[in-house]
Amino acid sequence: MRTAIFPGSFDPFTIGHADIIQRALSLFDNIIIGIGTNSLKQSIFPEDKRLQHIQKAYSNEPRVSVEIYTGLTVDFAKQHNAQFILRGIRCVADFEYERNMAEANKQLAGLETVILYTRPEYAHISSTLVRDLYQHGQDITPYIV
């Protein structure tokens, strides 16, 4: 059974995230969306609301589950016997960060990282952008699931 962890803060969960999940379902038997705590980010949506929102989005897809976790992603992956970490990248700057994380995760736990490139029509969408729009009273519904 091929199980992947898709970690992130998902504050909020965007259409870009959903697209990565949809495309990855052809690669993995199960995908666990891990809502991790990132102390460097200022969250606007509480973790429990993000959990409920994403669970609702995948209520008809039994191969996708959602959990909140703390600590290292590699430890979360071990708890679920996951062999892969799933990541999406939008640009070159994302690639450098993800490459370094992938090497560390491989060294720490032997986990392979599978990177899917964001579709061009979603490349400009980031949770940071959506949070900024939200905080300034703009409609974010075109960008979220």
N, CA and C atoms as an extended XYZ file, in Angstrom:
435
Properties=species:S:1:pos:R:3:atomname:S:1:resname:S:1:resid:I:1 pbc="F F F"
N         0.852       -1.178        0.000 N   MET     1
C         0.000        0.000        0.000 CA  MET     1
C         0.898        1.242        0.000 C   MET     1
N         0.716        2.110       -0.980 N   ARG     2
C         1.504        3.348       -1.093 CA  ARG     2
C         0.753        4.479       -0.391 C   ARG     2
N         1.338        4.943        0.706 N   THR     3
C         0.720        6.008        1.489 CA  THR     3
C         1.623        7.231        1.484 C   THR     3
N         1.022        8.380        1.225 N   ALA     4
C         1.758        9.643        1.221 CA  ALA     4
C         1.171       10.591        2.251 C   ALA     4
N         2.059       11.356        2.851 N   ILE     5
C         1.671       12.452        3.737 CA  ILE     5
C         1.767       13.730        2.911 C   ILE     5
N         0.728       14.549        2.960 N   PHE     6
C         0.758       15.866        2.307 CA  PHE     6
C         0.723       16.898        3.425 C   PHE     6
N         1.907       17.337        3.879 N   PRO     7
C         1.959       18.240        5.028 CA  PRO     7
C         1.860       19.709        4.621 C   PRO     7
N         1.323       20.506        5.521 N   GLY     8
C         1.263       21.945        5.315 CA  GLY     8
C         0.437       22.594        6.390 C   GLY     8
N         0.450       23.905        6.389 N   SER     9
C        -0.409       24.617        7.343 CA  SER     9
C        -1.820       24.764        6.769 C   SER     9
N        -1.926       24.822        5.457 N   PHE    10
C        -3.222       24.895        4.763 CA  PHE    10
C        -4.116       25.980        5.351 C   PHE    10
N        -3.534       27.157        5.496 N   ASP    11
C        -4.222       28.297        6.111 CA  ASP    11
C        -4.356       29.424        5.089 C   ASP    11
N        -5.299       29.291        4.167 N   PRO    12
C        -6.315       28.260        3.978 CA  PRO    12
C        -5.897       27.212        2.943 C   PRO    12
N        -6.754       26.213        2.776 N   PHE    13
C        -6.584       25.152        1.792 CA  PHE    13
C        -7.061       25.701        0.454 C   PHE    13
N        -6.145       25.816       -0.504 N   THR    14
C        -6.455       26.474       -1.766 CA  THR    14
C        -6.804       25.487       -2.874 C   THR    14
N        -7.247       26.035       -4.005 N   ILE    15
C        -7.535       25.202       -5.163 CA  ILE    15
C        -6.251       24.575       -5.706 C   ILE    15
N        -5.122       25.204       -5.466 N   GLY    16
C        -3.839       24.618       -5.844 CA  GLY    16
C        -3.536       23.374       -5.031 C   GLY    16
N        -3.792       23.420       -3.722 N   HIS    17
C        -3.619       22.241       -2.864 CA  HIS    17
C        -4.526       21.109       -3.346 C   HIS    17
N        -5.774       21.445       -3.608 N   ALA    18
C        -6.747       20.431       -4.042 CA  ALA    18
C        -6.327       19.801       -5.366 C   ALA    18
N        -5.771       20.590       -6.253 N   ASP    19
C        -5.319       20.066       -7.533 CA  ASP    19
C        -4.162       19.075       -7.342 C   ASP    19
N        -3.248       19.381       -6.445 N   ILE    20
C        -2.132       18.460       -6.154 CA  ILE    20
C        -2.693       17.141       -5.627 C   ILE    20
N        -3.645       17.201       -4.699 N   ILE    21
C        -4.255       15.989       -4.142 CA  ILE    21
C        -4.923       15.176       -5.256 C   ILE    21
N        -5.718       15.836       -6.065 N   GLN    22
C        -6.450       15.132       -7.123 CA  GLN    22
C        -5.494       14.412       -8.065 C   GLN    22
N        -4.449       15.069       -8.459 N   ARG    23
C        -3.481       14.458       -9.369 CA  ARG    23
C        -2.686       13.349       -8.689 C   ARG    23
N        -2.418       13.499       -7.394 N   ALA    24
C        -1.638       12.497       -6.660 CA  ALA    24
C        -2.423       11.225       -6.377 C   ALA    24
N        -3.738       11.291       -6.429 N   LEU    25
C        -4.538       10.091       -6.184 CA  LEU    25
C        -4.270        8.992       -7.210 C   LEU    25
N        -3.740        9.341       -8.369 N   SER    26
C        -3.385        8.320       -9.347 CA  SER    26
C        -2.045        7.660       -9.006 C   SER    26
N        -1.299        8.257       -8.089 N   LEU    27
C         0.020        7.742       -7.711 CA  LEU    27
C         0.015        6.955       -6.408 C   LEU    27
N        -0.912        7.289       -5.510 N   PHE    28
C        -0.918        6.720       -4.160 CA  PHE    28
C        -2.248        6.049       -3.843 C   PHE    28
N        -2.164        5.038       -2.970 N   ASP    29
C        -3.375        4.362       -2.509 CA  ASP    29
C        -4.105        5.197       -1.460 C   ASP    29
N        -3.326        5.894       -0.634 N   ASN    30
C        -3.881        6.734        0.431 CA  ASN    30
C        -3.055        8.003        0.548 C   ASN    30
N        -3.750        9.100        0.817 N   ILE    31
C        -3.082       10.373        1.080 CA  ILE    31
C        -3.607       10.902        2.407 C   ILE    31
N        -2.691       11.211        3.290 N   ILE    32
C        -3.053       11.802        4.583 CA  ILE    32
C        -2.625       13.260        4.544 C   ILE    32
N        -3.599       14.137        4.595 N   ILE    33
C        -3.314       15.567        4.648 CA  ILE    33
C        -2.998       15.886        6.107 C   ILE    33
N        -1.780       16.322        6.347 N   GLY    34
C        -1.339       16.638        7.709 CA  GLY    34
C        -1.300       18.129        7.920 C   GLY    34
N        -2.182       18.623        8.769 N   ILE    35
C        -2.193       20.046        9.091 CA  ILE    35
C        -1.204       20.243       10.227 C   ILE    35
N        -0.050       20.784        9.872 N   GLY    36
C         1.007       20.980       10.852 CA  GLY    36
C         1.009       22.392       11.399 C   GLY    36
N         1.600       22.532       12.551 N   THR    37
C         1.736       23.837       13.173 CA  THR    37
C         3.062       24.439       12.737 C   THR    37
N         3.013       25.627       12.145 N   ASN    38
C         4.219       26.325       11.727 CA  ASN    38
C         4.346       27.578       12.577 C   ASN    38
N         5.294       27.551       13.501 N   SER    39
C         5.449       28.665       14.436 CA  SER    39
C         5.884       29.951       13.737 C   SER    39
N         6.377       29.858       12.501 N   LEU    40
C         6.821       31.041       11.762 CA  LEU    40
C         5.666       31.747       11.053 C   LEU    40
N         4.520       31.096       10.969 N   LYS    41
C         3.375       31.677       10.263 CA  LYS    41
C         2.317       32.156       11.256 C   LYS    41
N         1.721       33.280       10.922 N   GLN    42
C         0.608       33.820       11.703 CA  GLN    42
C        -0.683       33.292       11.079 C   GLN    42
N        -1.347       32.372       11.763 N   SER    43
C        -2.568       31.766       11.228 CA  SER    43
C        -3.754       32.705       11.373 C   SER    43
N        -4.651       32.618       10.390 N   ILE    44
C        -5.897       33.383       10.516 CA  ILE    44
C        -7.091       32.469       10.736 C   ILE    44
N        -6.981       31.205       10.315 N   PHE    45
C        -8.059       30.249       10.532 CA  PHE    45
C        -7.590       29.218       11.559 C   PHE    45
N        -8.381       28.976       12.609 N   PRO    46
C        -7.983       27.990       13.628 CA  PRO    46
C        -7.815       26.598       13.017 C   PRO    46
N        -6.919       25.807       13.591 N   GLU    47
C        -6.644       24.462       13.076 CA  GLU    47
C        -7.894       23.607       12.977 C   GLU    47
N        -8.774       23.664       13.987 N   ASP    48
C        -9.971       22.822       13.947 CA  ASP    48
C       -10.896       23.205       12.792 C   ASP    48
N       -10.942       24.485       12.445 N   LYS    49
C       -11.766       24.925       11.300 CA  LYS    49
C       -11.143       24.446        9.986 C   LYS    49
N        -9.817       24.510        9.902 N   ARG    50
C        -9.141       24.009        8.701 CA  ARG    50
C        -9.378       22.512        8.557 C   ARG    50
N        -9.291       21.786        9.672 N   LEU    51
C        -9.532       20.343        9.664 CA  LEU    51
C       -10.938       20.045        9.152 C   LEU    51
N       -11.936       20.699        9.712 N   GLN    52
C       -13.320       20.466        9.308 CA  GLN    52
C       -13.546       20.814        7.837 C   GLN    52
N       -12.974       21.912        7.410 N   HIS    53
C       -13.146       22.370        6.027 CA  HIS    53
C       -12.566       21.354        5.032 C   HIS    53
N       -11.363       20.871        5.315 N   ILE    54
C       -10.716       19.926        4.401 CA  ILE    54
C       -11.408       18.564        4.466 C   ILE    54
N       -11.804       18.141        5.663 N   GLN    55
C       -12.540       16.875        5.779 CA  GLN    55
C       -13.818       16.916        4.962 C   GLN    55
N       -14.511       18.028        5.016 N   LYS    56
C       -15.751       18.175        4.244 CA  LYS    56
C       -15.468       18.091        2.746 C   LYS    56
N       -14.376       18.708        2.305 N   ALA    57
C       -14.023       18.692        0.885 CA  ALA    57
C       -13.744       17.278        0.379 C   ALA    57
N       -13.267       16.391        1.275 N   TYR    58
C       -12.923       15.025        0.875 CA  TYR    58
C       -13.828       13.973        1.509 C   TYR    58
N       -15.007       14.371        1.903 N   SER    59
C       -15.924       13.443        2.565 CA  SER    59
C       -16.339       12.286        1.654 C   SER    59
N       -16.265       12.482        0.345 N   ASN    60
C       -16.630       11.422       -0.607 CA  ASN    60
C       -15.418       10.714       -1.205 C   ASN    60
N       -14.245       10.955       -0.640 N   GLU    61
C       -13.029       10.312       -1.142 CA  GLU    61
C       -12.374        9.536        0.007 C   GLU    61
N       -12.651        8.230        0.104 N   PRO    62
C       -12.156        7.437        1.235 CA  PRO    62
C       -10.638        7.275        1.281 C   PRO    62
N        -9.958        7.582        0.184 N   ARG    63
C        -8.501        7.431        0.173 CA  ARG    63
C        -7.772        8.656        0.713 C   ARG    63
N        -8.540        9.693        1.064 N   VAL    64
C        -7.949       10.914        1.620 CA  VAL    64
C        -8.456       11.098        3.040 C   VAL    64
N        -7.515       11.270        3.964 N   SER    65
C        -7.880       11.579        5.352 CA  SER    65
C        -7.123       12.833        5.773 C   SER    65
N        -7.579       13.430        6.860 N   VAL    66
C        -7.014       14.695        7.314 CA  VAL    66
C        -6.782       14.626        8.815 C   VAL    66
N        -5.609       15.067        9.251 N   GLU    67
C        -5.289       15.098       10.676 CA  GLU    67
C        -4.456       16.332       10.998 C   GLU    67
N        -4.556       16.762       12.238 N   ILE    68
C        -3.685       17.810       12.764 CA  ILE    68
C        -2.520       17.111       13.454 C   ILE    68
N        -1.318       17.634       13.267 N   TYR    69
C        -0.169       17.047       13.953 CA  TYR    69
C         0.788       18.132       14.430 C   TYR    69
N         1.588       17.763       15.408 N   THR    70
C         2.662       18.631       15.889 CA  THR    70
C         3.967       17.858       15.764 C   THR    70
N         5.044       18.559       15.766 N   GLY    71
C         6.339       17.896       15.680 CA  GLY    71
C         6.802       17.759       14.246 C   GLY    71
N         7.757       16.859       14.063 N   LEU    72
C         8.353       16.669       12.748 CA  LEU    72
C         7.439       15.887       11.813 C   LEU    72
N         7.438       16.267       10.564 N   THR    73
C         6.655       15.564        9.553 CA  THR    73
C         7.101       14.119        9.430 C   THR    73
N         8.409       13.860        9.550 N   VAL    74
C         8.900       12.479        9.436 CA  VAL    74
C         8.325       11.606       10.541 C   VAL    74
N         8.150       12.153       11.732 N   ASP    75
C         7.549       11.383       12.827 CA  ASP    75
C         6.075       11.108       12.555 C   ASP    75
N         5.376       12.104       12.014 N   PHE    76
C         3.974       11.935       11.634 CA  PHE    76
C         3.857       10.853       10.567 C   PHE    76
N         4.763       10.868        9.595 N   ALA    77
C         4.762        9.858        8.531 CA  ALA    77
C         5.009        8.464        9.102 C   ALA    77
N         5.934        8.350       10.030 N   LYS    78
C         6.228        7.053       10.654 CA  LYS    78
C         5.006        6.511       11.390 C   LYS    78
N         4.288        7.385       12.092 N   GLN    79
C         3.089        6.973       12.823 CA  GLN    79
C         2.054        6.339       11.894 C   GLN    79
N         2.073        6.738       10.636 N   HIS    80
C         1.077        6.254        9.665 CA  HIS    80
C         1.668        5.276        8.654 C   HIS    80
N         2.900        4.843        8.907 N   ASN    81
C         3.582        3.927        7.985 CA  ASN    81
C         3.590        4.450        6.554 C   ASN    81
N         3.714        5.759        6.412 N   ALA    82
C         3.778        6.379        5.087 CA  ALA    82
C         5.191        6.235        4.531 C   ALA    82
N         5.262        5.997        3.251 N   GLN    83
C         6.554        5.854        2.587 CA  GLN    83
C         6.953        7.109        1.815 C   GLN    83
N         6.003        8.023        1.646 N   PHE    84
C         6.238        9.184        0.801 CA  PHE    84
C         5.734       10.468        1.458 C   PHE    84
N         6.381       11.550        1.091 N   ILE    85
C         5.895       12.887        1.421 CA  ILE    85
C         5.542       13.535        0.087 C   ILE    85
N         4.354       14.063       -0.002 N   LEU    86
C         3.863       14.716       -1.208 CA  LEU    86
C         3.998       16.219       -1.030 C   LEU    86
N         4.543       16.866       -2.048 N   ARG    87
C         4.676       18.325       -2.009 CA  ARG    87
C         4.343       18.889       -3.383 C   ARG    87
N         3.892       20.115       -3.391 N   GLY    88
C         3.654       20.834       -4.628 CA  GLY    88
C         4.559       22.053       -4.659 C   GLY    88
N         5.027       22.396       -5.842 N   ILE    89
C         5.841       23.605       -5.958 CA  ILE    89
C         5.290       24.493       -7.062 C   ILE    89
N         5.409       25.809       -6.828 N   ARG    90
C         4.876       26.797       -7.762 CA  ARG    90
C         5.958       27.495       -8.564 C   ARG    90
N         7.167       27.600       -7.988 N   CYS    91
C         8.210       28.398       -8.630 CA  CYS    91
C         9.596       27.895       -8.216 C   CYS    91
N        10.615       28.495       -8.784 N   VAL    92
C        11.998       28.096       -8.514 CA  VAL    92
C        12.337       28.246       -7.031 C   VAL    92
N        11.872       29.307       -6.406 N   ALA    93
C        12.158       29.524       -4.982 CA  ALA    93
C        11.588       28.381       -4.143 C   ALA    93
N        10.399       27.899       -4.485 N   ASP    94
C         9.819       26.750       -3.783 CA  ASP    94
C        10.700       25.518       -3.953 C   ASP    94
N        11.261       25.345       -5.156 N   PHE    95
C        12.064       24.165       -5.445 CA  PHE    95
C        13.276       24.068       -4.519 C   PHE    95
N        13.991       25.155       -4.333 N   GLU    96
C        15.178       25.134       -3.468 CA  GLU    96
C        14.820       24.705       -2.044 C   GLU    96
N        13.761       25.280       -1.507 N   TYR    97
C        13.314       24.931       -0.160 CA  TYR    97
C        12.915       23.450       -0.089 C   TYR    97
N        12.101       23.007       -1.046 N   GLU    98
C        11.605       21.626       -1.039 CA  GLU    98
C        12.725       20.608       -1.249 C   GLU    98
N        13.702       20.947       -2.068 N   ARG    99
C        14.830       20.045       -2.290 CA  ARG    99
C        15.593       19.817       -0.992 C   ARG    99
N        15.836       20.890       -0.258 N   ASN   100
C        16.540       20.772        1.021 CA  ASN   100
C        15.739       19.946        2.029 C   ASN   100
N        14.441       20.192        2.085 N   MET   101
C        13.584       19.431        2.995 CA  MET   101
C        13.545       17.956        2.596 C   MET   101
N        13.476       17.690        1.304 N   ALA   102
C        13.434       16.309        0.816 CA  ALA   102
C        14.703       15.560        1.209 C   ALA   102
N        15.840       16.214        1.083 N   GLU   103
C        17.113       15.580        1.468 CA  GLU   103
C        17.145       15.296        2.963 C   GLU   103
N        16.685       16.238        3.765 N   ALA   104
C        16.658       16.041        5.215 CA  ALA   104
C        15.712       14.905        5.596 C   ALA   104
N        14.538       14.860        4.986 N   ASN   105
C        13.567       13.812        5.291 CA  ASN   105
C        14.071       12.438        4.858 C   ASN   105
N        14.796       12.396        3.769 N   LYS   106
C        15.380       11.136        3.306 CA  LYS   106
C        16.453       10.670        4.293 C   LYS   106
N        17.266       11.600        4.729 N   GLN   107
C        18.344       11.271        5.668 CA  GLN   107
C        17.800       10.882        7.039 C   GLN   107
N        16.784       11.581        7.507 N   LEU   108
C        16.216       11.316        8.829 CA  LEU   108
C        15.408       10.030        8.895 C   LEU   108
N        14.630        9.764        7.850 N   ALA   109
C        13.676        8.659        7.951 CA  ALA   109
C        13.574        7.783        6.712 C   ALA   109
N        14.407        8.031        5.718 N   GLY   110
C        14.336        7.218        4.515 CA  GLY   110
C        13.108        7.471        3.662 C   GLY   110
N        12.444        8.585        3.894 N   LEU   111
C        11.219        8.905        3.148 CA  LEU   111
C        11.543        9.564        1.815 C   LEU   111
N        10.870        9.107        0.779 N   GLU   112
C        10.989        9.740       -0.529 CA  GLU   112
C         9.984       10.879       -0.612 C   GLU   112
N        10.402       11.972       -1.214 N   THR   113
C         9.501       13.091       -1.453 CA  THR   113
C         9.112       13.095       -2.921 C   THR   113
N         7.821       13.167       -3.177 N   VAL   114
C         7.303       13.252       -4.533 CA  VAL   114
C         6.791       14.678       -4.717 C   VAL   114
N         7.342       15.344       -5.713 N   ILE   115
C         6.988       16.739       -5.966 CA  ILE   115
C         6.175       16.825       -7.252 C   ILE   115
N         5.026       17.453       -7.150 N   LEU   116
C         4.210       17.740       -8.325 CA  LEU   116
C         4.256       19.244       -8.569 C   LEU   116
N         4.433       19.597       -9.816 N   TYR   117
C         4.443       21.008      -10.171 CA  TYR   117
C         3.017       21.521      -10.253 C   TYR   117
N         2.813       22.708       -9.729 N   THR   118
C         1.505       23.344       -9.786 CA  THR   118
C         1.163       23.655      -11.247 C   THR   118
N        -0.087       23.476      -11.578 N   ARG   119
C        -0.525       23.848      -12.931 CA  ARG   119
C        -0.334       25.362      -13.094 C   ARG   119
N         0.005       25.802      -14.289 N   PRO   120
C         0.265       27.233      -14.510 CA  PRO   120
C        -0.876       28.151      -14.056 C   PRO   120
N        -2.112       27.705      -14.235 N   GLU   121
C        -3.238       28.567      -13.852 CA  GLU   121
C        -3.378       28.753      -12.344 C   GLU   121
N        -2.660       27.940      -11.556 N   TYR   122
C        -2.699       28.067      -10.096 CA  TYR   122
C        -1.386       28.567       -9.508 C   TYR   122
N        -0.382       28.789      -10.333 N   ALA   123
C         0.961       29.121       -9.844 CA  ALA   123
C         1.005       30.422       -9.041 C   ALA   123
N         0.115       31.327       -9.298 N   HIS   124
C         0.116       32.603       -8.571 CA  HIS   124
C        -0.613       32.523       -7.225 C   HIS   124
N        -1.275       31.410       -6.964 N   ILE   125
C        -2.088       31.289       -5.752 CA  ILE   125
C        -1.269       30.657       -4.640 C   ILE   125
N        -1.164       31.374       -3.542 N   SER   126
C        -0.514       30.843       -2.342 CA  SER   126
C        -1.416       31.137       -1.147 C   SER   126
N        -1.236       30.359       -0.101 N   SER   127
C        -2.012       30.623        1.115 CA  SER   127
C        -1.707       32.015        1.652 C   SER   127
N        -0.456       32.452        1.501 N   THR   128
C        -0.066       33.793        1.962 CA  THR   128
C        -0.863       34.857        1.221 C   THR   128
N        -0.961       34.734       -0.100 N   LEU   129
C        -1.743       35.678       -0.889 CA  LEU   129
C        -3.204       35.672       -0.448 C   LEU   129
N        -3.765       34.486       -0.285 N   VAL   130
C        -5.179       34.374        0.078 CA  VAL   130
C        -5.428       34.959        1.471 C   VAL   130
N        -4.521       34.706        2.404 N   ARG   131
C        -4.663       35.304        3.747 CA  ARG   131
C        -4.646       36.826        3.667 C   ARG   131
N        -3.740       37.359        2.861 N   ASP   132
C        -3.633       38.812        2.721 CA  ASP   132
C        -4.918       39.393        2.134 C   ASP   132
N        -5.446       38.750        1.105 N   LEU   133
C        -6.710       39.210        0.519 CA  LEU   133
C        -7.831       39.175        1.560 C   LEU   133
N        -7.896       38.085        2.315 N   TYR   134
C        -8.925       37.908        3.342 CA  TYR   134
C        -8.826       39.001        4.403 C   TYR   134
N        -7.607       39.260        4.847 N   GLN   135
C        -7.407       40.259        5.893 CA  GLN   135
C        -7.750       41.677        5.428 C   GLN   135
N        -7.781       41.874        4.106 N   HIS   136
C        -8.139       43.178        3.565 CA  HIS   136
C        -9.561       43.205        2.988 C   HIS   136
N       -10.361       42.228        3.418 N   GLY   137
C       -11.775       42.229        3.090 CA  GLY   137
C       -12.116       41.818        1.672 C   GLY   137
N       -11.197       41.186        0.976 N   GLN   138
C       -11.471       40.776       -0.400 CA  GLN   138
C       -12.119       39.385       -0.432 C   GLN   138
N       -12.814       39.105       -1.498 N   ASP   139
C       -13.467       37.806       -1.697 CA  ASP   139
C       -12.396       36.765       -2.051 C   ASP   139
N       -12.283       35.722       -1.235 N   ILE   140
C       -11.278       34.680       -1.485 CA  ILE   140
C       -11.882       33.407       -2.080 C   ILE   140
N       -13.181       33.387       -2.290 N   THR   141
C       -13.818       32.158       -2.776 CA  THR   141
C       -13.257       31.651       -4.108 C   THR   141
N       -12.757       32.500       -5.021 N   PRO   142
C       -12.186       31.929       -6.242 CA  PRO   142
C       -10.893       31.126       -6.011 C   PRO   142
N       -10.300       31.273       -4.837 N   TYR   143
C        -8.998       30.661       -4.569 CA  TYR   143
C        -9.025       29.477       -3.614 C   TYR   143
N       -10.153       29.230       -2.985 N   ILE   144
C       -10.214       28.161       -1.982 CA  ILE   144
C       -11.213       27.086       -2.384 C   ILE   144
N       -11.072       25.942       -1.736 N   VAL   145
C       -11.978       24.813       -1.977 CA  VAL   145
C       -13.154       24.955       -1.047 C   VAL   145
